[in-house]
mmCIF file of C-alpha atoms in Angstrom:
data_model
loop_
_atom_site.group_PDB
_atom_site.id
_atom_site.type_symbol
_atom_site.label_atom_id
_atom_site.label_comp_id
_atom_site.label_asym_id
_atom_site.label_seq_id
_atom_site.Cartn_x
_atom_site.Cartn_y
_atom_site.Cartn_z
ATOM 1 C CA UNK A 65 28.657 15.953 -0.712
ATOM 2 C CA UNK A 66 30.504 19.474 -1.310
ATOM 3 C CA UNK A 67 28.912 22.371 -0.145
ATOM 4 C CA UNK A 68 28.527 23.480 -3.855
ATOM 5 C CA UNK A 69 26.412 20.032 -4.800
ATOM 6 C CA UNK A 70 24.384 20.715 -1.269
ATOM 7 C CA UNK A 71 23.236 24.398 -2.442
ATOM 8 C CA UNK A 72 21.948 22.986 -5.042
ATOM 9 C CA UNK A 73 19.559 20.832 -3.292
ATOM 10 C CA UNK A 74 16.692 23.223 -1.734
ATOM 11 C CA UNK A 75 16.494 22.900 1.708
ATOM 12 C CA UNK A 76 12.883 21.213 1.053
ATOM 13 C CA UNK A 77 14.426 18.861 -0.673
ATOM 14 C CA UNK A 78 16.589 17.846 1.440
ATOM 15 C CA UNK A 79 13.922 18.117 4.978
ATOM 16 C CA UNK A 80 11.400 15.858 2.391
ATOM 17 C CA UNK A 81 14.263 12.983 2.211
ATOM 18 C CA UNK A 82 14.727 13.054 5.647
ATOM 19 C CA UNK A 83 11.151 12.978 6.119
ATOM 20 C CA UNK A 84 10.878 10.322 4.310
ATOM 21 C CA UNK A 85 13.375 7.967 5.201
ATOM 22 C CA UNK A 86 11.770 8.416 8.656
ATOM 23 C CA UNK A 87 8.189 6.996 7.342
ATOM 24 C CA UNK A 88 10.356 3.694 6.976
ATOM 25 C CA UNK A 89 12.898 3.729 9.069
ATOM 26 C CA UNK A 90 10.896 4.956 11.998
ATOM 27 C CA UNK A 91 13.592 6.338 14.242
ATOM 28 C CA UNK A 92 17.056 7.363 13.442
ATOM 29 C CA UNK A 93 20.352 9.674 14.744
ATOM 30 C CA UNK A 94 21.632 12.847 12.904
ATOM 31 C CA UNK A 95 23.895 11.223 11.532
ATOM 32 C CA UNK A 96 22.010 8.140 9.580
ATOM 33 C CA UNK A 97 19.473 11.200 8.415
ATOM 34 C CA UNK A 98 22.213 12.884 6.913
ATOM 35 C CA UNK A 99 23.468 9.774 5.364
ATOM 36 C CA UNK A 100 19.811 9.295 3.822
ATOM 37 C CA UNK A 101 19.389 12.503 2.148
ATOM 38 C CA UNK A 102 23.183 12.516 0.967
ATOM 39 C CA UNK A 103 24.030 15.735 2.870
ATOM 40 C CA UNK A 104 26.441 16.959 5.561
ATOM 41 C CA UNK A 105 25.785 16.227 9.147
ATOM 42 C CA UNK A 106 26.222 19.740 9.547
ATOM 43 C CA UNK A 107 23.674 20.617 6.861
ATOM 44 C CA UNK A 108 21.223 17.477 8.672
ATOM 45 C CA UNK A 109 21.424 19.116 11.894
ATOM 46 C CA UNK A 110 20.163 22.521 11.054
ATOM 47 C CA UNK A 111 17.125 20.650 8.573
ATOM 48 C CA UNK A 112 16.730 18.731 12.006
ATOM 49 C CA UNK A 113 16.753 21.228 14.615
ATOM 50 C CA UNK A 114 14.009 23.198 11.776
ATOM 51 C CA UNK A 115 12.065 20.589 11.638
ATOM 52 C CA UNK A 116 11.506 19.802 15.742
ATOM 53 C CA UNK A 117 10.698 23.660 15.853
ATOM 54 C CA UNK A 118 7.675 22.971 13.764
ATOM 55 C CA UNK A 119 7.057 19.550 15.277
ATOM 56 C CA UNK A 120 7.975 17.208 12.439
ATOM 57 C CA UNK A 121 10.437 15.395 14.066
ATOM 58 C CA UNK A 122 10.261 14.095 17.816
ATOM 59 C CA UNK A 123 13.406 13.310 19.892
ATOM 60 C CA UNK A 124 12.834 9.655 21.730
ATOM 61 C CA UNK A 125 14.768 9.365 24.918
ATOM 62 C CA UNK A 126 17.770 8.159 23.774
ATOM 63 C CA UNK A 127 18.372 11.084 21.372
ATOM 64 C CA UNK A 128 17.270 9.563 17.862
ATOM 65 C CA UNK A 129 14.335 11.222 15.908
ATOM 66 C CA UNK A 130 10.862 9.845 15.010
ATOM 67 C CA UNK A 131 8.187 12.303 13.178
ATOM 68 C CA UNK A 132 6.546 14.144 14.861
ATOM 69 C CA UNK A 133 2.992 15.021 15.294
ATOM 70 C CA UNK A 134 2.658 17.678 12.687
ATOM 71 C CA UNK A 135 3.525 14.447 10.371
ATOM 72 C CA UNK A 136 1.008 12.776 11.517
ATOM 73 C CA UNK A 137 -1.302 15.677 11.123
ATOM 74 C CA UNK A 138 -0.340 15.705 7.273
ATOM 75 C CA UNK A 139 -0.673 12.230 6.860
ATOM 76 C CA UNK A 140 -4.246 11.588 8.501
ATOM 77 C CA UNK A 141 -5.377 14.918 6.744
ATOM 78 C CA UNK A 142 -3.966 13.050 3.225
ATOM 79 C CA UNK A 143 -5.632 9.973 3.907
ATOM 80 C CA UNK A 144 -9.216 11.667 4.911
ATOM 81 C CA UNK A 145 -9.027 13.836 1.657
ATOM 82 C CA UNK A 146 -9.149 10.676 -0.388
ATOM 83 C CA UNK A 147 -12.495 10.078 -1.478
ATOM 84 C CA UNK A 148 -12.288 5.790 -1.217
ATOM 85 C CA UNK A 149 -11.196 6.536 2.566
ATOM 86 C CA UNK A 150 -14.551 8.242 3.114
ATOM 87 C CA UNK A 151 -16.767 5.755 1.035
ATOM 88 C CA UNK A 152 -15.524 2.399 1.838
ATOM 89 C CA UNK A 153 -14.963 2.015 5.212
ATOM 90 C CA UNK A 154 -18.845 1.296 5.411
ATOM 91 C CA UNK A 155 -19.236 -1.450 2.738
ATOM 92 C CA UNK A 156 -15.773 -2.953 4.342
ATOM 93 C CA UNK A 157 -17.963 -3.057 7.251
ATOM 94 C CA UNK A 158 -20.020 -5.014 5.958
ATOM 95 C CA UNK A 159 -18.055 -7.505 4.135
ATOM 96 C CA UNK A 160 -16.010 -8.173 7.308
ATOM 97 C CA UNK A 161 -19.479 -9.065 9.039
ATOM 98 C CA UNK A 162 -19.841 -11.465 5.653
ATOM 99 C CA UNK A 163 -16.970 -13.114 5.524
ATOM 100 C CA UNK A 164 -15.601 -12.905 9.394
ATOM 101 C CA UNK A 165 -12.325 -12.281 8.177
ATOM 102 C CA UNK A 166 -10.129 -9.342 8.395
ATOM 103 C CA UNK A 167 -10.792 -6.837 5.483
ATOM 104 C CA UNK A 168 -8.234 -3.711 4.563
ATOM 105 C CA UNK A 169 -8.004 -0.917 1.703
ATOM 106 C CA UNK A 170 -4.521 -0.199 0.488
ATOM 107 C CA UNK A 171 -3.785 2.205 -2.060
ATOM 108 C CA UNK A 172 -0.183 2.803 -3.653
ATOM 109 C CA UNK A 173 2.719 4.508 -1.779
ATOM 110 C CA UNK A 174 5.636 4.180 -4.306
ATOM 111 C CA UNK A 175 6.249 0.411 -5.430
ATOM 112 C CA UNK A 176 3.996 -1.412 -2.426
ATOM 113 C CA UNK A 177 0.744 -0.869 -1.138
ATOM 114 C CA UNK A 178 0.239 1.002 2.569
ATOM 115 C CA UNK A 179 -3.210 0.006 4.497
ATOM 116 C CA UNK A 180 -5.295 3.329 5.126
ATOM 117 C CA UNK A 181 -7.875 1.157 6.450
ATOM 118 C CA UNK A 182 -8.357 -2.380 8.433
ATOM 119 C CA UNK A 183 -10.676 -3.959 10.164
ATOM 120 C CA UNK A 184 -10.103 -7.873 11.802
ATOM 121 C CA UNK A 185 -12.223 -10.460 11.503
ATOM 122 C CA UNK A 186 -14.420 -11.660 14.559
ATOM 123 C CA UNK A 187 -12.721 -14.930 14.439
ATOM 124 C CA UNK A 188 -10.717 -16.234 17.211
ATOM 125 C CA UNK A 189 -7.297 -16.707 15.389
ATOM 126 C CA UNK A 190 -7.042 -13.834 12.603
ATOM 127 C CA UNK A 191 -4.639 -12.046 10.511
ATOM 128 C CA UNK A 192 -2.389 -9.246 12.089
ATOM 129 C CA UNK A 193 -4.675 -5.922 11.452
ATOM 130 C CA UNK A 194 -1.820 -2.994 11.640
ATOM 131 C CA UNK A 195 -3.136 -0.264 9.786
ATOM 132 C CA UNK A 196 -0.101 1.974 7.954
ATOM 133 C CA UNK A 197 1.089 -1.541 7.197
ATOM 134 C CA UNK A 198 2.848 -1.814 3.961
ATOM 135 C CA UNK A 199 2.691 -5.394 1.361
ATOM 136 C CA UNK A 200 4.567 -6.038 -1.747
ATOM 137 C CA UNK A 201 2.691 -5.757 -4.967
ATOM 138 C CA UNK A 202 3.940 -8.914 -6.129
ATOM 139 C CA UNK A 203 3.070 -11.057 -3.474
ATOM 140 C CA UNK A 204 -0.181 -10.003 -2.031
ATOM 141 C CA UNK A 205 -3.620 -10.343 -3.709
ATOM 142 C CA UNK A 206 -4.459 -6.544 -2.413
ATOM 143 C CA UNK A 207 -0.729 -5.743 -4.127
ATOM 144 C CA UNK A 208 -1.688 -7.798 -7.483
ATOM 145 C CA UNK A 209 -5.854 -6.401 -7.214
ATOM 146 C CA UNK A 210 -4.021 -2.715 -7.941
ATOM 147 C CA UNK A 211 -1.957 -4.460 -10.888
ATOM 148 C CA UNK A 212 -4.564 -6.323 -12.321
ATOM 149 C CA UNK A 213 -6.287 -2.925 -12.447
ATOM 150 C CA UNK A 214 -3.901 -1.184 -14.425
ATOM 151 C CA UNK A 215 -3.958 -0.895 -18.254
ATOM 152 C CA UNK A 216 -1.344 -3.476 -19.853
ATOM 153 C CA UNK A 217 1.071 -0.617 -20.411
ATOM 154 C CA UNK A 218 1.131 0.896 -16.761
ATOM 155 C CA UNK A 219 1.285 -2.496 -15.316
ATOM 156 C CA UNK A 220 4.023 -3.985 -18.079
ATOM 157 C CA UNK A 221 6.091 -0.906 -17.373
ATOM 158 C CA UNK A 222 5.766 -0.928 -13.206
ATOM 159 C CA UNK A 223 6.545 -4.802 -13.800
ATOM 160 C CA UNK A 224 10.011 -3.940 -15.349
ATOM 161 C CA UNK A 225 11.263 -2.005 -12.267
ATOM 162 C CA UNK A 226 9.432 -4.010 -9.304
ATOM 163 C CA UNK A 227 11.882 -6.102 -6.958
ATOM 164 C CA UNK A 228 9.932 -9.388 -7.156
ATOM 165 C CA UNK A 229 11.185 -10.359 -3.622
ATOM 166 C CA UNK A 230 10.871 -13.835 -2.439
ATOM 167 C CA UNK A 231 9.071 -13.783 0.816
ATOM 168 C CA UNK A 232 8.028 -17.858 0.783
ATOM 169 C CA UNK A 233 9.061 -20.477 -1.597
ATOM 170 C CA UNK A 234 5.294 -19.589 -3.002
ATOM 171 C CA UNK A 235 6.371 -16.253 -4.169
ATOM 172 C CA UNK A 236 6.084 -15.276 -8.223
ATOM 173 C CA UNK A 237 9.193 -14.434 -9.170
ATOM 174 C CA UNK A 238 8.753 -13.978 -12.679
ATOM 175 C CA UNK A 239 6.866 -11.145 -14.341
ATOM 176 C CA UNK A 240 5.431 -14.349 -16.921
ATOM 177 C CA UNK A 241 4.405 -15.705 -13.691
ATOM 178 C CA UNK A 242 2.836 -12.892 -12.616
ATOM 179 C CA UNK A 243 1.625 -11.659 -15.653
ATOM 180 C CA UNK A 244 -0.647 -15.145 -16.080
ATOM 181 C CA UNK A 245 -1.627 -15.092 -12.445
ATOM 182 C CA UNK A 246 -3.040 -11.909 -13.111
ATOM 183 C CA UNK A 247 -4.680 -12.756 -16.257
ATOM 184 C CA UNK A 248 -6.459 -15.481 -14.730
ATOM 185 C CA UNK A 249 -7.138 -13.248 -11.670
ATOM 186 C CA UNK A 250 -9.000 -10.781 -14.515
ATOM 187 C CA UNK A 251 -10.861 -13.710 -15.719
ATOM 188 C CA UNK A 252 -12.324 -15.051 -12.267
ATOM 189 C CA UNK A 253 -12.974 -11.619 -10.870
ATOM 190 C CA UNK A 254 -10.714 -11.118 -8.167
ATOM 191 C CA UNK A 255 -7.088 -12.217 -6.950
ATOM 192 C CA UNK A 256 -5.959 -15.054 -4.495
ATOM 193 C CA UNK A 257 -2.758 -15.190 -2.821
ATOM 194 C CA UNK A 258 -1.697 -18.772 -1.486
ATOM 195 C CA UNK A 259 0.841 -18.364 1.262
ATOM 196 C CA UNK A 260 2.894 -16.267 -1.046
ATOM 197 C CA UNK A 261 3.538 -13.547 1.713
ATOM 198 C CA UNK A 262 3.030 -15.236 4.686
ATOM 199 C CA UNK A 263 2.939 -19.023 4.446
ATOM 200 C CA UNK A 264 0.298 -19.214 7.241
ATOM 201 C CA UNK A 265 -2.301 -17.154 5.439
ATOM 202 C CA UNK A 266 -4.733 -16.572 1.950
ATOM 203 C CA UNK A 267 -6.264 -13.742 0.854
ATOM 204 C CA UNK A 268 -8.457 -12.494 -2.227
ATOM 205 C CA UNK A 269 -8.879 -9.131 -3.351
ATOM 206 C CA UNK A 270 -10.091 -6.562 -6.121
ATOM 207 C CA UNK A 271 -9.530 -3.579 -7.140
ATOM 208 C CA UNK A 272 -11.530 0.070 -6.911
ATOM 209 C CA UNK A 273 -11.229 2.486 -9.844
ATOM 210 C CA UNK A 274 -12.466 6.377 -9.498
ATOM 211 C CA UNK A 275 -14.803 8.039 -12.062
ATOM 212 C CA UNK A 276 -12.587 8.367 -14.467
ATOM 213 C CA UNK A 277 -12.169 4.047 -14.501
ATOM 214 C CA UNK A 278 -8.404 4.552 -13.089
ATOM 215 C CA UNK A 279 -7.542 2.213 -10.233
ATOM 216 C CA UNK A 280 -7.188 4.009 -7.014
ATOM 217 C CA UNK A 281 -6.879 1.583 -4.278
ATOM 218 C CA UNK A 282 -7.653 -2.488 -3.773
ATOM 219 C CA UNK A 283 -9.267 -4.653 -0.947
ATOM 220 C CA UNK A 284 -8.523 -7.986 0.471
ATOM 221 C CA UNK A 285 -9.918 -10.778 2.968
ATOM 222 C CA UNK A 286 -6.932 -12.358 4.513
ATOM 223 C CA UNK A 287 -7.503 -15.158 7.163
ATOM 224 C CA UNK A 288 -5.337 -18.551 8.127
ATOM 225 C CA UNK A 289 -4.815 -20.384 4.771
ATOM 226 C CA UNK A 290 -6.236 -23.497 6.355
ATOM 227 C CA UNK A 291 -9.226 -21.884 6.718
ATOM 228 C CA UNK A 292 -9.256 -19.362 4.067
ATOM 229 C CA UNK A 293 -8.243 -21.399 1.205
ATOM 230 C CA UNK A 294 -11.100 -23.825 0.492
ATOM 231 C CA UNK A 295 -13.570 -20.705 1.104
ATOM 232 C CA UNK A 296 -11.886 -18.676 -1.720
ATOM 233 C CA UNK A 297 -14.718 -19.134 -4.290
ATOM 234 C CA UNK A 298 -17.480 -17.822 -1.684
ATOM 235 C CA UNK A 299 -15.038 -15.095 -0.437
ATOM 236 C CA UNK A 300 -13.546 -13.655 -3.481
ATOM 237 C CA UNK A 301 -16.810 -12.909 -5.272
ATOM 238 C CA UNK A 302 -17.839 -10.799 -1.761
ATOM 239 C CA UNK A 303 -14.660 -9.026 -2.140
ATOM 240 C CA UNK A 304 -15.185 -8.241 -5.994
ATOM 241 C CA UNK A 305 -18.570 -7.079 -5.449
ATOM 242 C CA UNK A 306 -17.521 -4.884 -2.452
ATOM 243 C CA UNK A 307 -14.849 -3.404 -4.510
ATOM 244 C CA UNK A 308 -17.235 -2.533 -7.281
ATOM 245 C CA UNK A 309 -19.564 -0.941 -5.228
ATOM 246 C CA UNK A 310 -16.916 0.990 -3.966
ATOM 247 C CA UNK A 311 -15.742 2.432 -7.277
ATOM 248 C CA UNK A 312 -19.851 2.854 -7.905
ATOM 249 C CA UNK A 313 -19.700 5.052 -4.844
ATOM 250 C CA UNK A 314 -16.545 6.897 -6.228
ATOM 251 C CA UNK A 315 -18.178 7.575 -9.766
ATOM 252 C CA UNK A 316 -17.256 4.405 -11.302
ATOM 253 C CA UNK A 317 -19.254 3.095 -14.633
ATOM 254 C CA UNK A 318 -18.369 0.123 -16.249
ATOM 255 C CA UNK A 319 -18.684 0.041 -19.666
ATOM 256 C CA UNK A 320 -17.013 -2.162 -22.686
ATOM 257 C CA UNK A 321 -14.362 1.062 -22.977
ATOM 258 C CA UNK A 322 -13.310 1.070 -19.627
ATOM 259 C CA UNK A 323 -12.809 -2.600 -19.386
ATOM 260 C CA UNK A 324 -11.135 -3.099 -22.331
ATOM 261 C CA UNK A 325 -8.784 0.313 -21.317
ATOM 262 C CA UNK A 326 -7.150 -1.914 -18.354
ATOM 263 C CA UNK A 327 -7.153 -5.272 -20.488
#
């Protein structure tokens, strides 16, 4: 990149790219920063050395860069102003105690869904409960519980650019695929995922809408698929009626024009 093409990039846009490629890559050198935000090293070292002043970025001990705590600062502050981060942990509560599985919220951090909230289930073998963990909306039911919560436009038009990744020979693939599983998912009240993520584990989910009947964020119960799988039809109605007390709490009401708005 010339110094001409990098002037024209603000400095915050270049600090937010390196910012960001740090939210996935977790740690990286000068160098492979400056390579993600397609600007000089010389450029990436003075964003870098800005950035560590105001505690951003972290050096580990090996002289690569994590972020820093005034990231982290940003990011719980972000989460904590979202209204379903103060209103659902409670009900998830709950539906964890119902269904002894482990229960998370995601909401929608550029094509996949990041988990602002977890909780695992009491039982002795259990899904891994990372929180800040990030699933595929293809793949997942709390990824296809946001879709199925979109109106057919939104969701036909985020189904043209999504990378329908294969994670397990049980992956959809095709948007018809998905587009049907979803339809049926609409129909029975809540989605199921059958070891098309991780072949070792089912889930159900549903999504949560704000007061204006927009979906803001989904739910799922995710356990071992041999024990998950033949409870689906007593856990995915718990999840659906979690998530729609939920939106309830966030303003939600139902009505024939909101329904038929995401159909």
């Amino acid at each position: 990149m010339t110094e001409q093409d990098e002037g024209r990039k603000g400095a915050l846009d270049r600090g937010l790219s390196i910012l960001n490629h740090l939210a996935d890559a977790c740690e990286a050198s000068t160098g492979e920063l400056a390579a993600a935000a397609d600007i000089s090293r010389s450029a990436a070292y003075r964003i870098v050395e800005k950035l560590s002043h105001y505690d951003f970025l972290h050096a580990t001990t090996n002289g690569r860069w994590r972020l820093g705590p005034a990231a982290a600062r940003l990011a719980m502050a972000a989460v904590h102003s979202t209204d379903v981060a103060d209103v659902a942990p409670e009900l998830l509560r709950v539906l964890v105690q119902q269904t002894r599985e482990t229960v998370s919220l995601g909401v929608l951090s550029g094509d996949e869904m990041v988990f602002i909230y977890r909780e695992r289930g009491p039982q002795s073998v259990s899904v891994n409960a990372e929180l800040g963990a990030r699933r595929p909306l293809h793949a997942t039911s709390v990824g296809k519980a946001y879709l199925s919560g979109l109106d057919r436009r939104e969701r036909a038009d985020l189904l043209r650019t999504l990378p329908l990744t294969p994670f397990t020979p049980q992956t959809l693939t095709a948007v018809e695929e998905l587009e049907d599983d979803i339809a049926k998912a609409r129909s029975r009240g809540w989605t199921e995922e059958h070891g098309e993520f991780d072949l070792a584990s089912a889930c159900c989910g549903a999504p949560i809408f704000d007061h204006t009947g927009r979906v803001v964020a989904a739910i799922s119960v995710a356990g071992l698929k041999d024990r998950v799988e033949p409870a689906l039809n007593r856990l995915g109605p718990l999840a659906a009626a979690t998530a729609d007390a939920v939106s309830r709490r966030l303003g939600y009401n139902p009505s024939p024009t909101s329904a038929e708005r995401i159909r």
